[in-house]
XYZ file of C-alpha atoms in Angstrom:
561
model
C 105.333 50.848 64.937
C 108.312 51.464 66.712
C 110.051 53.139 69.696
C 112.944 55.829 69.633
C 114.933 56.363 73.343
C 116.978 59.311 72.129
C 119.569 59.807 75.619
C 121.596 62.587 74.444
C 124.699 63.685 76.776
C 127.242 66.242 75.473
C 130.124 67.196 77.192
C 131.594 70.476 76.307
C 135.297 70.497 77.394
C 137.750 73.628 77.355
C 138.135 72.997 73.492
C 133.844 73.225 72.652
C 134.587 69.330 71.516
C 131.058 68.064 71.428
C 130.660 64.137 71.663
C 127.218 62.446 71.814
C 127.105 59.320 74.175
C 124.357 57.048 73.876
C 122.323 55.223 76.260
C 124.402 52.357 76.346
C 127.457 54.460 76.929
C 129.161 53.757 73.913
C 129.466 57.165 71.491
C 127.069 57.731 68.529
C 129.441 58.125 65.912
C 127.328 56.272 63.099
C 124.410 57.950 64.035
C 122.790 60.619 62.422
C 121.718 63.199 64.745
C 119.066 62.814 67.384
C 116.123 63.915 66.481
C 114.921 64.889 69.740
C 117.444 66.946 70.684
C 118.898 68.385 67.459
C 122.336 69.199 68.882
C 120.716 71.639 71.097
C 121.761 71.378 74.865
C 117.796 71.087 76.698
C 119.603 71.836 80.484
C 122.981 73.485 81.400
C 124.679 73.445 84.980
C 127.308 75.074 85.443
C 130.036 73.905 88.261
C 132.309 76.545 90.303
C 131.740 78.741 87.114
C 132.558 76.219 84.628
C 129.927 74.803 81.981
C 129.362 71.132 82.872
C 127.172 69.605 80.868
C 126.423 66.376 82.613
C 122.620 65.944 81.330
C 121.953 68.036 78.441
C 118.937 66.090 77.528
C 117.062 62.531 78.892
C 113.806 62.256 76.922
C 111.638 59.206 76.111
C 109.434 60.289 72.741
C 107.546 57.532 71.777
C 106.694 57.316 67.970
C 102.919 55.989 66.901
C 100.418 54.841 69.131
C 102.233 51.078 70.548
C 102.058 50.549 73.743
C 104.404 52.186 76.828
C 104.240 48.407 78.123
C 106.899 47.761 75.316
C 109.963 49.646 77.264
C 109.209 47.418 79.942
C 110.499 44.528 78.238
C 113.822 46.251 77.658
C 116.841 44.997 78.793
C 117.117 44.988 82.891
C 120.516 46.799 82.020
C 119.333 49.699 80.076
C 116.127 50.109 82.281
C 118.724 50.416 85.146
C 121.354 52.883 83.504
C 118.329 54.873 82.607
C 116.604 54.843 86.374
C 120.319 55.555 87.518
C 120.814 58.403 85.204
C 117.663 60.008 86.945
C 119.096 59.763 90.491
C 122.636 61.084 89.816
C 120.267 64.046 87.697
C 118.160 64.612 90.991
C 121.497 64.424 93.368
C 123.321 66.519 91.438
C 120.590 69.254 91.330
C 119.373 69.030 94.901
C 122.852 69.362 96.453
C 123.877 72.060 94.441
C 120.550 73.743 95.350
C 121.079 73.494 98.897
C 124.861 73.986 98.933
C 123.943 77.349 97.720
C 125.021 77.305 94.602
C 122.091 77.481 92.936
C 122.646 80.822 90.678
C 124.993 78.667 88.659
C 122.289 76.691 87.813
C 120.203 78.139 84.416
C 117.321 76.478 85.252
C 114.279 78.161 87.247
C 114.329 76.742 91.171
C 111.000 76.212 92.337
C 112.648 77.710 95.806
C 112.663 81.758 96.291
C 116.321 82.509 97.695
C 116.335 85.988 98.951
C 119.804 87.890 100.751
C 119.855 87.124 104.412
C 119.043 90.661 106.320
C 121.540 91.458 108.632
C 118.640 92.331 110.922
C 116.696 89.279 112.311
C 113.652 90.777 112.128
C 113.588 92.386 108.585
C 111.696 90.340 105.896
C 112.232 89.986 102.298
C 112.582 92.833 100.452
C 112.671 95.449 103.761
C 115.579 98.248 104.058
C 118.193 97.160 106.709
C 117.795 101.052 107.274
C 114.299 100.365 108.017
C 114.481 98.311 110.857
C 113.318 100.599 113.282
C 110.035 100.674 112.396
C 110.001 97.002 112.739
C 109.156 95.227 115.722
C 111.525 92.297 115.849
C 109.619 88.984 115.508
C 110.441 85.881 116.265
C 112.347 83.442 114.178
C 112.142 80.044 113.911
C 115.211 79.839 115.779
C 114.180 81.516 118.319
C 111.100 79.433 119.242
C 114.058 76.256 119.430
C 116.081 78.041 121.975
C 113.001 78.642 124.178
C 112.717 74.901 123.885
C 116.504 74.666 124.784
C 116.541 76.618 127.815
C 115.395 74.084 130.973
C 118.663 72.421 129.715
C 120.756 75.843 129.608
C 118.968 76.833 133.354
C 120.101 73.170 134.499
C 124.111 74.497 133.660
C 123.203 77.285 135.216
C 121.863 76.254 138.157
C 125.008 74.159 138.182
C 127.659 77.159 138.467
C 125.362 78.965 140.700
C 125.372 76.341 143.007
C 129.566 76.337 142.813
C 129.447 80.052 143.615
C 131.609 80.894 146.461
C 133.144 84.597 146.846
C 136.219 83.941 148.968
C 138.896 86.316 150.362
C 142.238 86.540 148.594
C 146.312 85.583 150.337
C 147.945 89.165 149.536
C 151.332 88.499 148.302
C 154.165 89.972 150.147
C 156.109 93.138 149.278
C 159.010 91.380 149.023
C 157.732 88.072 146.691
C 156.232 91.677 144.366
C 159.698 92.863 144.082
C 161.147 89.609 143.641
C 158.658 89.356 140.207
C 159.183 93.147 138.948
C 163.068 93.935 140.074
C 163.298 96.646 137.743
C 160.013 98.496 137.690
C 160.721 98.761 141.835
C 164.300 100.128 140.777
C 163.088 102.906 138.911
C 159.605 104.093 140.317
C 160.680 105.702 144.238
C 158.476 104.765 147.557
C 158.165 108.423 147.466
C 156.767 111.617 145.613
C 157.630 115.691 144.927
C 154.963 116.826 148.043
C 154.210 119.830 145.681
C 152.272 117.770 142.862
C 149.257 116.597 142.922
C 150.699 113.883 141.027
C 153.329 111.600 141.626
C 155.982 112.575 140.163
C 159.532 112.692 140.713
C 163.339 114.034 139.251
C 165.253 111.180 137.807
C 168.805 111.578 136.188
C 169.319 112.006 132.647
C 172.342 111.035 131.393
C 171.759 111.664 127.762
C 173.356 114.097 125.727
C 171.060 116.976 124.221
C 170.959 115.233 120.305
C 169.988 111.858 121.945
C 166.572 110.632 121.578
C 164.911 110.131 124.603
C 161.856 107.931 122.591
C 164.631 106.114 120.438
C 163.805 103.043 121.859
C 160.190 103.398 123.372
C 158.181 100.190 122.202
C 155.179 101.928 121.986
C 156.292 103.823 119.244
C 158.167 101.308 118.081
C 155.321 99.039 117.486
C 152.728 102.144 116.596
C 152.803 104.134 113.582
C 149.793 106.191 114.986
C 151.650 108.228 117.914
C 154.591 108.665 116.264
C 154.156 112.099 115.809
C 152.882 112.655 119.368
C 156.379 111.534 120.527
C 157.926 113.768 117.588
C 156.570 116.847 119.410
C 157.949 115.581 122.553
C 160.987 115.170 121.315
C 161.472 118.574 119.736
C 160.073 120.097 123.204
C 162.249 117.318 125.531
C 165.793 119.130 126.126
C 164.125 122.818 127.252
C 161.986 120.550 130.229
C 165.207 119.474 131.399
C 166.373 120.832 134.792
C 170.222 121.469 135.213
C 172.195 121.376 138.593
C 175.429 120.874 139.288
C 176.282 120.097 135.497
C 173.776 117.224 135.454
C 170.104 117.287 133.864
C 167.177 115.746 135.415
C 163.937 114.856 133.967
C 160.535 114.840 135.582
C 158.807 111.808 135.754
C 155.287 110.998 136.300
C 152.884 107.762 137.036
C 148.623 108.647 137.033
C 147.050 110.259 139.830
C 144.095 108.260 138.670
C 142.731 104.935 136.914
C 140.046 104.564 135.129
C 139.948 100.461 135.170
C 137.344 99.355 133.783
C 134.687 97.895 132.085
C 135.017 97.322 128.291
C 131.750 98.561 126.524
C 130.481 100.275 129.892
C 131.588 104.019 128.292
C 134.583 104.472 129.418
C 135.980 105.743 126.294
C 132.786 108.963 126.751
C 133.786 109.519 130.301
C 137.914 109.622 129.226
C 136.170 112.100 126.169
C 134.645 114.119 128.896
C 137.097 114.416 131.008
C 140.126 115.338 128.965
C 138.128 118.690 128.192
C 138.754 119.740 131.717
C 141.886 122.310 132.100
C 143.386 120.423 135.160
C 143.336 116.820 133.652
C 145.700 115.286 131.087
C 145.685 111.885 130.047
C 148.718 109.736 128.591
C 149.583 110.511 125.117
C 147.727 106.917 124.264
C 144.184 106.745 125.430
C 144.905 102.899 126.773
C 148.384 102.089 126.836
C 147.226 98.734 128.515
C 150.910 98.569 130.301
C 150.093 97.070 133.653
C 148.144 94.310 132.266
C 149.504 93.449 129.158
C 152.139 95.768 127.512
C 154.681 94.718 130.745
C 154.299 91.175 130.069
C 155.243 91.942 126.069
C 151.522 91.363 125.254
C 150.170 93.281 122.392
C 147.445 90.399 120.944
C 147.759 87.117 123.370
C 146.956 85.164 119.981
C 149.854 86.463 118.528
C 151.883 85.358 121.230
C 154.489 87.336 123.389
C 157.043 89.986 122.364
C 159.601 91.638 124.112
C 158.340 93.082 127.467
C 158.035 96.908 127.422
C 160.035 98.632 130.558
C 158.441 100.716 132.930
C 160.642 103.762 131.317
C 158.380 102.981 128.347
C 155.197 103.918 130.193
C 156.431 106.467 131.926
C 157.561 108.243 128.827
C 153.415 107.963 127.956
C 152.774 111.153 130.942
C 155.938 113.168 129.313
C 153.475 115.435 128.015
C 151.747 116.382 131.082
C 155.065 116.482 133.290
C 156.805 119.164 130.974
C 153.399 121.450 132.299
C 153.988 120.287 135.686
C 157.929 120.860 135.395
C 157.095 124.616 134.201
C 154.808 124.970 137.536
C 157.406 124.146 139.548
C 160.425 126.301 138.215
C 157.707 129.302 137.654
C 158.610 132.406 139.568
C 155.029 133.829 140.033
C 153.023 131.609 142.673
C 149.728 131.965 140.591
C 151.510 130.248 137.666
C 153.041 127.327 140.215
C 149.589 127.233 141.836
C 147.888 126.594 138.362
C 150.138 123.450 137.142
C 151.064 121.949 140.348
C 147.338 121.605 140.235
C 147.629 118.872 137.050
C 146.067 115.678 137.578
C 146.959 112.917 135.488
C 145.412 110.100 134.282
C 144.905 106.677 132.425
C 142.204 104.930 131.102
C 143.081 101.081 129.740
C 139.529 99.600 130.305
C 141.234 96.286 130.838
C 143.220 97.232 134.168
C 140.447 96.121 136.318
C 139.766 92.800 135.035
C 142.589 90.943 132.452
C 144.995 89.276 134.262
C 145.631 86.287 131.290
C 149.529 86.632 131.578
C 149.721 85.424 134.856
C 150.223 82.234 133.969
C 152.813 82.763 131.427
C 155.502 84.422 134.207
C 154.280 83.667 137.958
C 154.881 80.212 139.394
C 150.935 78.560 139.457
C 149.537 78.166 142.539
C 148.455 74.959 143.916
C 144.558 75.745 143.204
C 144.596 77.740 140.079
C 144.224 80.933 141.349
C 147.391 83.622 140.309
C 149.309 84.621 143.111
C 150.036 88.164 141.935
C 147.181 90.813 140.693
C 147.517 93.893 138.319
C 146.006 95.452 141.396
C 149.036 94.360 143.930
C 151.364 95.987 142.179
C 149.745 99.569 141.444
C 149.442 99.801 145.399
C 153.133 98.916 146.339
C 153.916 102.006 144.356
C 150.788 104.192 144.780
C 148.533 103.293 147.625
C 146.429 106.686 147.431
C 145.528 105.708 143.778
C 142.006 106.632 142.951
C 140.110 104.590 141.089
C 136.959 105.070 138.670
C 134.870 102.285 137.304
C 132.308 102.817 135.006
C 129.311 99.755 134.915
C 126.607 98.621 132.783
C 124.213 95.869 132.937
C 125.922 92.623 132.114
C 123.934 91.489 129.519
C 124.073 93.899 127.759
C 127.761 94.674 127.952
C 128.072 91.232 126.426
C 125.879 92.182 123.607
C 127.485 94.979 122.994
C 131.234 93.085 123.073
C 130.002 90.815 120.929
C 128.681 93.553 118.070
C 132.049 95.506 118.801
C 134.503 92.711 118.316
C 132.997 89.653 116.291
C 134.010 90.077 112.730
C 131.620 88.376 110.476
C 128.325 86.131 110.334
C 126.950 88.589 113.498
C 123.158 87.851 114.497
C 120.930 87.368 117.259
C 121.524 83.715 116.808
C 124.869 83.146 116.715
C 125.227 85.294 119.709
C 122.970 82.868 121.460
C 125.014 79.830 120.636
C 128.212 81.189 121.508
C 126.726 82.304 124.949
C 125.845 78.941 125.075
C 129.155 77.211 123.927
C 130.460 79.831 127.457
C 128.149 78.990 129.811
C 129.211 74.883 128.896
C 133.115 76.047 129.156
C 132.478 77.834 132.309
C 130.156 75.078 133.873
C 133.353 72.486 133.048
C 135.865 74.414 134.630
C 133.498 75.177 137.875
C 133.181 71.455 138.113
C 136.938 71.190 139.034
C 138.143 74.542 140.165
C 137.295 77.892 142.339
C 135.393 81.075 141.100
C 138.604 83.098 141.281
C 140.351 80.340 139.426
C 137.840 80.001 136.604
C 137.493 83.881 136.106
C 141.607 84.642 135.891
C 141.879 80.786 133.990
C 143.652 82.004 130.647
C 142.720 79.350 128.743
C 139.323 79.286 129.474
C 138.680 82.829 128.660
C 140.619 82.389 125.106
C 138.429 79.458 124.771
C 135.056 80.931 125.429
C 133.472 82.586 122.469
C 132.527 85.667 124.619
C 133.592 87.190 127.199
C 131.058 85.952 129.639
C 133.743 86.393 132.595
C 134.184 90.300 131.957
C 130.749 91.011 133.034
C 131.539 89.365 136.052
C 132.200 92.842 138.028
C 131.849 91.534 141.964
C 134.413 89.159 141.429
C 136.895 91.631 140.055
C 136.075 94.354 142.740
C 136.049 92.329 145.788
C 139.470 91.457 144.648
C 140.744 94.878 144.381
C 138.954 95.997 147.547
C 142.010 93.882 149.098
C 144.498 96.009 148.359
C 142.623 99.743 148.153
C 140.038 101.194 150.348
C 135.986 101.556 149.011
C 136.464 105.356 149.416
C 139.581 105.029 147.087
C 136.701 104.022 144.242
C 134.065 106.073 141.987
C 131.859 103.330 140.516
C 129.423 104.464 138.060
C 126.590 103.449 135.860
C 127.023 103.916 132.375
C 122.719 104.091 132.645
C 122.980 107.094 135.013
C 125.668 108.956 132.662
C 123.779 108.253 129.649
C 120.712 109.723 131.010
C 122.077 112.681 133.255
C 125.800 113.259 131.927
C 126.192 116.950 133.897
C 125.869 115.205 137.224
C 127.776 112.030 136.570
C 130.693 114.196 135.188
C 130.101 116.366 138.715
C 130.223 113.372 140.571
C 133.764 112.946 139.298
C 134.908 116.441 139.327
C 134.019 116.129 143.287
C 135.796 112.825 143.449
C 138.996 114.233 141.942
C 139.270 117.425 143.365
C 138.474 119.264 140.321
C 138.049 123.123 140.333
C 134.973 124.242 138.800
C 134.378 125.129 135.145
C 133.294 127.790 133.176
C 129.171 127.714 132.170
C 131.112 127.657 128.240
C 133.309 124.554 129.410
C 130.694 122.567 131.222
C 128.253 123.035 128.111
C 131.029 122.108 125.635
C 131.676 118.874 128.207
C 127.973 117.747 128.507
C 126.317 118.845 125.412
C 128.944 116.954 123.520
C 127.627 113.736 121.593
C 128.072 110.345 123.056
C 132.257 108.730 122.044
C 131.947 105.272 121.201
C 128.327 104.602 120.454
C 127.057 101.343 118.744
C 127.954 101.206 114.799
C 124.999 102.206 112.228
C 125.469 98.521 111.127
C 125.476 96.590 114.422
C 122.261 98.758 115.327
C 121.096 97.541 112.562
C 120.953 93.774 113.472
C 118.769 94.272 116.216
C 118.237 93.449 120.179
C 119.714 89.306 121.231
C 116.942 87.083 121.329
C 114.630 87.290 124.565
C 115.263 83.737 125.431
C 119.436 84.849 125.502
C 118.541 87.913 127.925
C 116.655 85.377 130.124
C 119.507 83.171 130.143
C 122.046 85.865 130.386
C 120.126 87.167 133.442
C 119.848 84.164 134.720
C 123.538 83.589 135.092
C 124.777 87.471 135.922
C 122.084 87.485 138.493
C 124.231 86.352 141.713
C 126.830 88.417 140.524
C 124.959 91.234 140.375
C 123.036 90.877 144.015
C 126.877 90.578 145.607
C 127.602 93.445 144.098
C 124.745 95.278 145.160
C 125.141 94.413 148.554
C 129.218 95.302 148.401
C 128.053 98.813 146.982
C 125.125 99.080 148.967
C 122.911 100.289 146.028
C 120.386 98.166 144.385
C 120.872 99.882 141.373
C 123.908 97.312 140.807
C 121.510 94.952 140.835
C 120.196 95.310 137.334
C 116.550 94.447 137.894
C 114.920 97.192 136.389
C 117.906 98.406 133.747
């Protein structure tokens, strides 16, 4: 009786040249065929879509009824190749298993791989539609960052304790005019009395086939409002006025700012308000000029471009000053009445908060804080500016940032490590520097995964409430509006000196779905873990008590959202 090890490899290059190795490496080529395999390939992998065939077949077949004990006495050698063999089989197979790439293997896995639901809490098999009638459960994850968190508190606790809300140095008039020479040559310290709006007659020395817009950066750099400004052009020469053979256009800044936050519904309220008769925006919803588009900031990753001049914004409210030209030449004092009574506005969400450029073009101060605001500059030109912020809770903001602008791979937990990876940035930079100077630090807040420090709203107001007055502000709750939108939108008609509107009007205005709301997909992914919330409370929670107390309304507070 008599043993036959039959180790048959084939290799199947580009060609379909088959070659049949034997145990001892060498090739078979005086051998008749293997009986045990019968030029049949037993197992197939398949590598980055490419047949591989690095173990078609490894089978001991004993013949007769000798004894197993008689392999034992092979060779050490061959017993080794073969016992080798099996490792690089099982090595192969288990890291292409858990690399993922297990559908290119044609062999059954004893695992069950199912999609990953966008949705945290949907099983197997569930609708991501579904998820509503789902309670979220938790996840495995989940359970480990409740583990995590005395650690997370302890950074907490660590910034809390660094916490210090100290008054600004206001810059002088003269180092402002020193850093914007042109902006204060064009804008005047003074307005038409007759506008409700500040506006004013500057020359035009253009002829009437120049374009006025030829060189405007916004649409320069913006396919989308091109033909807004192509309307304005055709309309610009009959807005001109004439005297004594020269032409003067009007020019216009915002009566009012809406400044801020991001994801708190400003883009509803701007919506809203637009519908009113007496309010028109700028021809871009958020032209972002005084925070960014001045500095030649479109994306700060992208770096800087040229800086866009002040004409450039101004030519933004052209729209709205051709009405409030035609008031003022009207004849009839009903017309003049009607649009002198224009207000305009502007509504870049960032204007409260994003001061990154400082850095880039004002010398640095010795203790990291910038020495110029967006803020200082809007009141050397208009110090009756009125100003409307619209709040949410913090935690939620950042939720809601982070479904808005994260591009890929978004879920519950990856939200909670980022916030994580923030809270460790921000701790570091507390460590060594003020509150002001970690919150306007520009390469901290390209650094942190989130934008923890936009939720950070006492910080930012305290530092505007420097330059303006508290009655100067309208600060709203984005849960009040979304609960009772007729007297939030009241509330700002009041604060802006609105006339009333027709019962058809204020229907159309409050009855009109929410602008902006959460994406069908991001919904869809569920709430952020409750162990993020916590920790997210835990860190907006001093914030949120100093701004209470600023605004004296504990509503600010957050503590029942």
């Amino acid at each position: 009786m008599r043993h036959c090890i039959n180790c048959c490899i084939q290799l199947l290059p580009n060609n379909e040249r088959k070659q049949q190795v034997g145990c001892g490496g060498g090739p078979l080529h005086s051998h008749p065929e293997c009986p045990a395999c019968k030029g049949e390939n037993k197992i197939v992998l398949r590598v980055d879509g490419k047949q591989m065939n690095l173990l078609a077949v490894l089978e001991v077949r004993a013949e007769g009824n000798e004894s197993w004990g008689r392999f034992l006495r092979f060779k050490k050698g061959k017993r080794c190749s073969l016992v080798f063999g099996l490792m690089i089989m099982t090595l192969v197979m288990a890291s292409y298993i858990l690399s993922g790439a297990h559908q290119e293997l044609l062999i059954s896995s004893p695992f069950h791989y199912g999609a990953f639901p966008s949705n945290p809490s949907l099983m197997d098999g569930e609708n991501p539609s579904d998820g509503k009638e789902h309670h979220h459960q938790p996840s495995v994850n989940n359970i480990s960052y409740v583990k995590d968190y005395p650690s997370i508190k302890l950074i907490i606790n660590s910034i809390t304790a660094r916490i210090e809300f100290t008054t600004r140095q206001l810059p002088d008039i003269e180092d402002l005019k020193k850093q914007e020479l042109h902006m204060f040559s064009v804008i005047p310290n003074k307005f038409l009395p007759n506008s409700k709006s500040p506006c004013w007659y500057e020359e035009f020395t253009g002829r009437n086939t120049t374009d006025p817009y030829l060189t405007n950066s916004y649409v320069l750099y913006s396919k989308r409002f091109r033909s807004t400004f192509d309307a304005l052009r055709k309309a610009f020469w009959g807005h001109l006025s004439h005297a004594s053979g020269k032409h003067f256009r009007l020019r216009c800044l915002p009566r009012f700012y809406i400044i801020g936050q991001p994801k708190c519904g400003t883009t509803d309220l701007y919506d809203r308000l637009r519908l009113h008769p007496e309010v028109k925006f700028s021809a871009i919803k958020e032209p972002h000029w005084w925070t960014r588009k001045r500095f030649g900031i479109v994306r700060l990753r992208d770096g800087l471009r040229d800086r866009y001049p002040v004409e450039d914004y101004l030519d933004l409210f052209d729209l709205a000053a051709h009405q409030i030209h035609q008031g003022l030449q009207a004849s009839s004092a009903k017309e003049q009445s009607r649009m002198t009574r224009i207000i305009i506005g502007e509504a870049s969400a960032s204007t409260m908060w994003d001061n990154n450029a400082w850095t880039f073009f004002y010398d640095n101060s010795t203790d990291g804080e910038p020495p110029f605001l967006t803020q200082d500059f809007i009141h050397a030109f208009q110090p009756d500016a009125k100003l409307i912020v619209m709040l949410r809770d913090p935690v939620e903001r950042l939720y809601s940032d982070y479904l808005y602008f994260a591009s890929s791979n978004k879920s519950a937990d990856d939200f909670h490590e980022k916030v994580t990876e923030a809270l460790q940035l921000f701790e570091n930079c507390m460590l060594d520097y003020s509150l002001r100077a970690c919150v306007y630090n520009n390469t901290l807040n390209n650094a942190m995964p989130v934008r923890l420090q936009v939720g950070l709203y006492a910080v930012y107001l305290l530092d505007w409430l420097t330059v303006f007055n508290k009655d100067q502000f309208l600060i709203l709750r984005l849960e009040d509006h979304a609960s009772n939108v007729k007297y939030t939108m009241h509330r700002v008609f009041q604060f802006l000196n609105l006339g009333p509107l027709g019962e058809k009007q204020e229907t159309l205005m409050t009855k009109s779905p929410a602008s902006n709301a959460r994406r069908p997909e991001d919904r869809n992914l569920g709430p952020m873990w409750p162990v993020t919330q916590r920790i997210l409370q835990d860190f907006y929670g001093p914030f949120n008590t100093r701004l209470a107390q600023v605004l004296a309304d504990e509503a600010f507070a957050w503590r029942k959202t």
